[in-house]
Backbone as JSON, one array per atom type, in Angstrom:
{
  "sequence": "MPRPDPIIPDEARVVLRRRITMLVWRAVAVVAGLLGFVGVMLPVVPTVPFLLVAAWAAGKGWPSFERWLLNHEHYGPLIRRWREQGAISRRAKWFSTLMMASSAVGMQFFGTIPLWLRIGVPVVMGCVAVWIWMRPE",
  "N": [[43.89, -27.0, 16.97], [44.44, -24.18, 18.21], [47.69, -22.41, 18.71], [48.65, -21.16, 21.68], [49.18, -17.68, 22.4], [52.46, -16.32, 22.73], [53.89, -15.4, 25.73], [54.64, -12.19, 26.25], [56.96, -10.19, 27.92], [56.45, -6.95, 29.61], [57.7, -3.94, 28.94], [58.94, -2.8, 30.84], [59.75, -4.77, 32.61], [61.66, -5.81, 30.9], [63.75, -4.14, 30.65], [64.33, -3.8, 33.5], [65.34, -6.43, 33.94], [67.65, -6.38, 32.42], [69.12, -4.38, 33.45], [69.61, -5.55, 35.85], [71.07, -7.81, 35.09], [73.38, -6.75, 34.12], [74.52, -5.44, 36.41], [75.18, -7.62, 37.85], [77.36, -8.85, 36.0], [79.1, -6.71, 36.35], [79.56, -6.58, 39.14], [80.96, -9.15, 39.35], [83.21, -8.69, 37.76], [84.22, -6.56, 39.15], [84.68, -7.9, 41.63], [86.41, -9.84, 40.85], [88.54, -8.41, 39.77], [89.45, -7.09, 42.06], [90.29, -9.04, 43.45], [92.59, -10.05, 41.76], [94.06, -7.6, 42.07], [94.68, -7.78, 44.72], [96.02, -10.07, 44.6], [98.64, -8.94, 43.43], [99.88, -8.08, 45.58], [100.12, -9.99, 47.28], [101.77, -12.84, 47.44], [100.5, -15.32, 47.51], [98.02, -15.27, 46.16], [96.8, -15.74, 43.14], [97.42, -13.53, 40.44], [96.82, -13.19, 37.54], [94.78, -14.87, 36.49], [92.71, -14.13, 37.95], [92.43, -11.59, 36.97], [91.86, -12.33, 34.18], [89.29, -13.39, 34.39], [87.94, -11.16, 35.44], [88.21, -9.35, 33.07], [86.61, -10.94, 31.37], [84.1, -10.96, 32.58], [83.73, -8.21, 32.67], [83.67, -7.59, 30.0], [81.13, -8.43, 29.09], [79.53, -6.57, 30.81], [80.52, -4.16, 31.38], [81.98, -2.39, 29.43], [83.99, -0.46, 29.22], [85.65, -0.9, 31.57], [86.67, -3.24, 30.86], [88.07, -2.43, 28.43], [89.98, -0.72, 29.74], [91.37, -2.88, 31.1], [92.37, -4.18, 29.17], [94.08, -2.6, 27.93], [95.97, -1.85, 30.06], [99.29, -1.37, 31.15], [100.87, -3.48, 32.29], [99.38, -5.96, 32.47], [97.74, -6.1, 30.24], [98.91, -7.14, 27.95], [99.02, -9.78, 28.68], [96.42, -10.71, 29.12], [95.24, -10.06, 26.56], [96.99, -11.78, 25.07], [96.1, -14.56, 26.11], [93.57, -14.48, 25.42], [93.63, -14.47, 22.72], [95.41, -16.66, 21.73], [95.23, -18.44, 23.83], [97.52, -18.56, 25.43], [100.35, -19.05, 27.64], [102.87, -17.49, 29.37], [106.59, -18.74, 29.68], [107.72, -18.09, 31.91], [105.48, -17.75, 33.41], [104.47, -20.29, 33.49], [106.63, -21.89, 34.66], [106.75, -20.46, 37.34], [104.19, -20.95, 38.32], [104.29, -23.74, 38.4], [106.42, -24.2, 40.15], [105.48, -23.06, 42.7], [103.18, -24.4, 43.12], [104.37, -27.17, 43.52], [105.91, -26.39, 45.73], [103.88, -25.69, 47.53], [102.63, -28.37, 47.8], [104.3, -30.03, 48.69], [104.97, -28.8, 51.15], [102.33, -28.94, 52.39], [102.42, -31.56, 53.28], [103.88, -31.38, 55.84], [102.1, -30.87, 57.56], [100.43, -32.52, 59.99], [97.66, -32.21, 60.61], [96.02, -32.02, 58.41], [93.67, -33.99, 56.91], [94.52, -37.26, 55.4], [93.56, -37.78, 52.84], [93.3, -35.28, 51.87], [95.99, -34.65, 51.83], [97.07, -36.13, 49.67], [95.27, -35.82, 47.74], [95.08, -33.13, 46.74], [97.77, -32.52, 46.07], [97.59, -34.43, 43.68], [95.69, -32.87, 42.02], [96.93, -30.44, 41.74], [99.15, -31.48, 40.04], [97.73, -32.27, 37.89], [96.72, -29.85, 37.06], [99.43, -28.55, 36.37], [100.23, -30.06, 34.45], [98.25, -29.51, 32.58], [98.62, -26.67, 32.21], [101.44, -26.59, 31.14], [100.84, -27.71, 28.74], [99.69, -25.8, 27.34], [99.82, -23.18, 24.72], [102.98, -20.96, 24.2]],
  "CA": [[43.82, -26.48, 18.11], [45.26, -23.1, 18.2], [48.74, -22.37, 19.56], [48.49, -19.98, 22.7], [50.1, -16.71, 22.24], [53.78, -16.48, 23.73], [53.81, -14.22, 26.82], [55.66, -11.0, 26.06], [57.05, -9.27, 29.07], [56.36, -5.68, 29.41], [59.26, -3.23, 28.43], [59.64, -2.33, 32.16], [60.46, -5.95, 32.94], [62.89, -6.26, 30.01], [64.74, -3.03, 30.9], [64.85, -4.19, 34.7], [66.2, -7.71, 33.81], [68.9, -6.1, 31.58], [69.96, -3.72, 34.38], [70.29, -6.58, 36.83], [71.95, -8.58, 34.64], [74.77, -5.77, 33.91], [75.27, -5.26, 37.34], [75.69, -8.89, 38.09], [78.33, -8.92, 35.3], [79.83, -5.73, 36.95], [79.86, -7.05, 40.42], [81.75, -10.3, 39.04], [84.29, -7.86, 37.31], [84.91, -5.98, 40.43], [85.45, -8.78, 42.62], [87.61, -10.59, 40.44], [89.63, -7.46, 39.66], [89.89, -6.7, 43.31], [91.15, -10.14, 43.96], [93.41, -9.94, 40.98], [95.08, -6.58, 42.6], [95.29, -8.26, 45.88], [97.33, -10.85, 44.3], [99.8, -8.32, 43.12], [100.63, -7.7, 46.76], [100.29, -11.35, 48.17], [102.22, -14.0, 46.51], [99.89, -16.45, 47.59], [96.82, -15.2, 45.43], [96.95, -15.59, 41.78], [96.77, -12.19, 39.78], [96.35, -13.16, 36.28], [93.46, -15.57, 36.45], [91.53, -13.15, 38.32], [92.17, -10.51, 36.02], [91.39, -12.89, 32.9], [87.73, -13.43, 34.73], [87.44, -9.64, 35.36], [88.37, -8.87, 31.68], [85.57, -11.57, 30.59], [82.93, -10.47, 32.9], [83.62, -6.79, 32.37], [83.35, -7.53, 28.58], [79.61, -8.46, 29.31], [78.76, -5.82, 31.3], [81.32, -3.08, 31.43], [83.13, -2.39, 28.22], [84.97, 0.7, 29.65], [86.55, -1.56, 32.17], [87.42, -4.31, 29.93], [89.23, -1.7, 27.77], [91.08, -0.38, 30.66], [92.23, -3.94, 31.6], [93.25, -4.78, 27.95], [95.24, -1.54, 27.63], [96.83, -1.92, 30.77], [100.57, -1.39, 30.64], [101.69, -4.66, 32.47], [98.67, -6.88, 32.63], [97.01, -6.26, 29.1], [99.35, -8.22, 26.88], [98.74, -11.04, 29.18], [95.06, -11.0, 28.73], [95.06, -10.22, 25.0], [97.58, -13.18, 24.66], [95.28, -15.56, 26.44], [92.26, -14.44, 24.59], [93.85, -14.75, 21.24], [95.93, -18.02, 21.69], [95.19, -19.35, 25.11], [98.89, -18.63, 25.6], [100.8, -18.63, 29.21], [104.3, -17.5, 29.23], [107.08, -19.76, 30.14], [107.95, -17.65, 33.03], [104.37, -17.87, 34.33], [104.63, -21.78, 33.76], [107.62, -22.26, 35.71], [106.37, -19.95, 38.7], [103.09, -21.61, 38.91], [104.53, -25.06, 38.65], [107.17, -24.12, 41.5], [104.44, -22.57, 43.59], [102.43, -25.6, 43.31], [105.07, -27.93, 44.18], [106.29, -26.14, 47.02], [102.61, -26.04, 48.3], [102.14, -29.66, 47.94], [105.53, -30.49, 49.73], [104.54, -28.12, 52.52], [101.17, -29.8, 53.06], [102.77, -32.84, 54.01], [104.24, -31.29, 57.15], [100.91, -30.69, 58.64], [99.64, -33.66, 60.51], [96.36, -32.12, 61.11], [95.5, -32.36, 57.33], [93.52, -35.42, 56.49], [95.5, -37.9, 54.46], [93.04, -37.86, 51.6], [93.68, -33.85, 51.31], [97.59, -34.62, 51.57], [97.3, -37.0, 48.56], [94.2, -35.28, 46.64], [95.55, -31.64, 46.45], [98.95, -32.75, 44.98], [97.13, -34.92, 42.47], [94.96, -32.21, 41.41], [97.83, -29.65, 41.16], [99.97, -32.05, 39.15], [96.89, -32.1, 36.7], [96.8, -28.35, 36.51], [100.6, -28.36, 35.92], [100.25, -30.77, 33.01], [97.37, -28.55, 31.53], [99.56, -25.55, 32.08], [102.46, -26.99, 30.38], [100.33, -27.97, 27.33], [99.19, -24.5, 26.79], [101.04, -22.39, 23.97], [103.57, -19.95, 24.71]],
  "C": [[44.85, -25.34, 17.77], [46.42, -22.87, 19.14], [48.52, -21.03, 20.52], [49.56, -18.93, 22.27], [51.35, -16.58, 23.25], [53.65, -15.08, 24.62], [55.04, -13.41, 26.56], [55.88, -10.31, 27.31], [56.98, -7.83, 28.72], [57.59, -5.07, 29.29], [59.78, -2.97, 29.87], [60.3, -3.48, 32.83], [61.8, -6.28, 32.32], [64.11, -5.35, 30.42], [65.47, -3.59, 32.35], [65.72, -5.57, 34.68], [67.5, -7.33, 33.37], [69.9, -5.42, 32.57], [70.51, -4.52, 35.51], [71.31, -7.27, 36.38], [73.4, -7.8, 34.33], [75.28, -5.35, 35.31], [75.78, -6.22, 38.08], [77.11, -8.86, 37.43], [79.56, -7.98, 36.03], [80.59, -6.03, 38.3], [81.01, -8.26, 40.16], [83.08, -9.67, 38.64], [85.0, -7.31, 38.51], [85.46, -6.72, 41.25], [86.49, -9.25, 42.26], [88.79, -9.63, 40.13], [90.37, -7.07, 41.07], [90.93, -7.87, 43.86], [92.44, -10.37, 43.21], [94.37, -8.97, 41.49], [95.41, -6.94, 43.82], [96.47, -9.24, 45.64], [98.72, -10.28, 43.98], [100.54, -8.1, 44.61], [100.78, -8.99, 47.7], [100.66, -12.56, 47.29], [101.34, -15.28, 46.3], [98.45, -16.74, 46.57], [97.23, -15.03, 44.1], [96.54, -14.32, 41.06], [96.04, -12.46, 38.53], [95.01, -13.91, 36.03], [92.45, -14.79, 36.86], [91.19, -12.16, 37.41], [91.49, -11.04, 34.5], [89.82, -12.86, 33.3], [87.35, -12.06, 34.8], [87.16, -9.22, 34.18], [86.9, -9.7, 31.04], [84.32, -11.22, 31.29], [82.6, -8.93, 32.59], [83.05, -6.72, 30.76], [81.74, -7.74, 28.36], [79.0, -7.48, 29.92], [79.23, -4.3, 31.46], [82.32, -2.83, 30.55], [84.15, -1.42, 28.63], [85.98, 0.11, 30.56], [87.33, -2.59, 31.6], [88.53, -3.52, 28.94], [90.4, -1.16, 28.5], [92.02, -1.72, 30.85], [93.09, -4.41, 30.24], [94.4, -3.73, 27.6], [96.0, -1.24, 28.86], [98.39, -2.34, 30.69], [101.31, -2.81, 31.01], [100.69, -6.03, 32.1], [97.83, -7.21, 31.31], [97.52, -7.11, 28.1], [99.19, -9.59, 27.41], [97.54, -11.67, 28.87], [94.81, -10.96, 27.3], [95.75, -11.56, 24.42], [96.7, -14.23, 24.93], [93.9, -15.41, 25.59], [92.49, -14.73, 23.0], [94.53, -16.39, 21.06], [95.71, -18.8, 22.84], [96.7, -19.6, 25.64], [99.33, -18.4, 27.21], [102.46, -18.69, 28.81], [105.19, -18.43, 30.0], [107.35, -19.45, 31.52], [106.89, -17.97, 33.96], [104.29, -19.57, 34.65], [105.56, -22.31, 34.75], [107.19, -21.85, 37.25], [105.3, -20.74, 39.06], [103.38, -23.04, 39.36], [105.38, -25.29, 40.1], [106.38, -24.05, 42.57], [103.67, -23.87, 44.09], [103.04, -26.88, 44.06], [105.46, -27.86, 45.47], [104.87, -26.34, 48.08], [102.34, -27.52, 48.52], [103.17, -30.42, 48.79], [105.08, -29.95, 51.09], [103.39, -28.8, 53.27], [101.54, -30.89, 53.79], [103.35, -32.63, 55.45], [102.98, -31.03, 58.08], [100.13, -32.06, 58.89], [98.09, -33.48, 60.76], [95.56, -32.03, 59.67], [95.13, -33.72, 57.09], [94.23, -36.2, 55.49], [94.78, -37.69, 53.02], [93.1, -36.42, 50.86], [95.06, -33.83, 50.84], [97.79, -35.25, 50.34], [96.37, -36.29, 47.45], [94.84, -33.84, 46.21], [96.6, -31.73, 45.54], [98.57, -33.22, 43.68], [96.47, -33.79, 41.55], [95.97, -31.02, 40.91], [98.71, -30.09, 40.16], [98.99, -32.09, 37.89], [96.98, -30.71, 36.02], [98.14, -28.09, 36.17], [100.68, -28.75, 34.46], [99.37, -29.96, 32.17], [98.18, -27.13, 31.29], [100.73, -25.68, 30.95], [102.05, -27.2, 28.87], [99.75, -26.8, 26.48], [100.4, -24.0, 25.88], [101.67, -21.33, 24.64], [103.31, -18.8, 24.14]]
}
């Protein structure tokens, strides 16, 4: 029994699919980048994790934005160190641990939060803190 010919999409569909994919990666990069820069002004929003996502997405659909992030005076070294070694600075480890601990303690004073959340969220934060401290510096 002969094998059927594989379906080959026409060139216009391939080009359209590539453009849509590129636009999706760019949208992810822009949204993550904006959230990262909002985090510069609001201490509650983390900055570097969003910039890591932005650089990752930009690498897939917007190389010039990725280069800009990697060459950024303040955040570029953090992104490069994460990519090369998965490293987190000691200062960032302490800051994130203290912020998670203060958030976990602060949650306990809100009686409107269900008990399972007042227990579950600090447990998750504790697991994240352990993971952070296991990363190289």
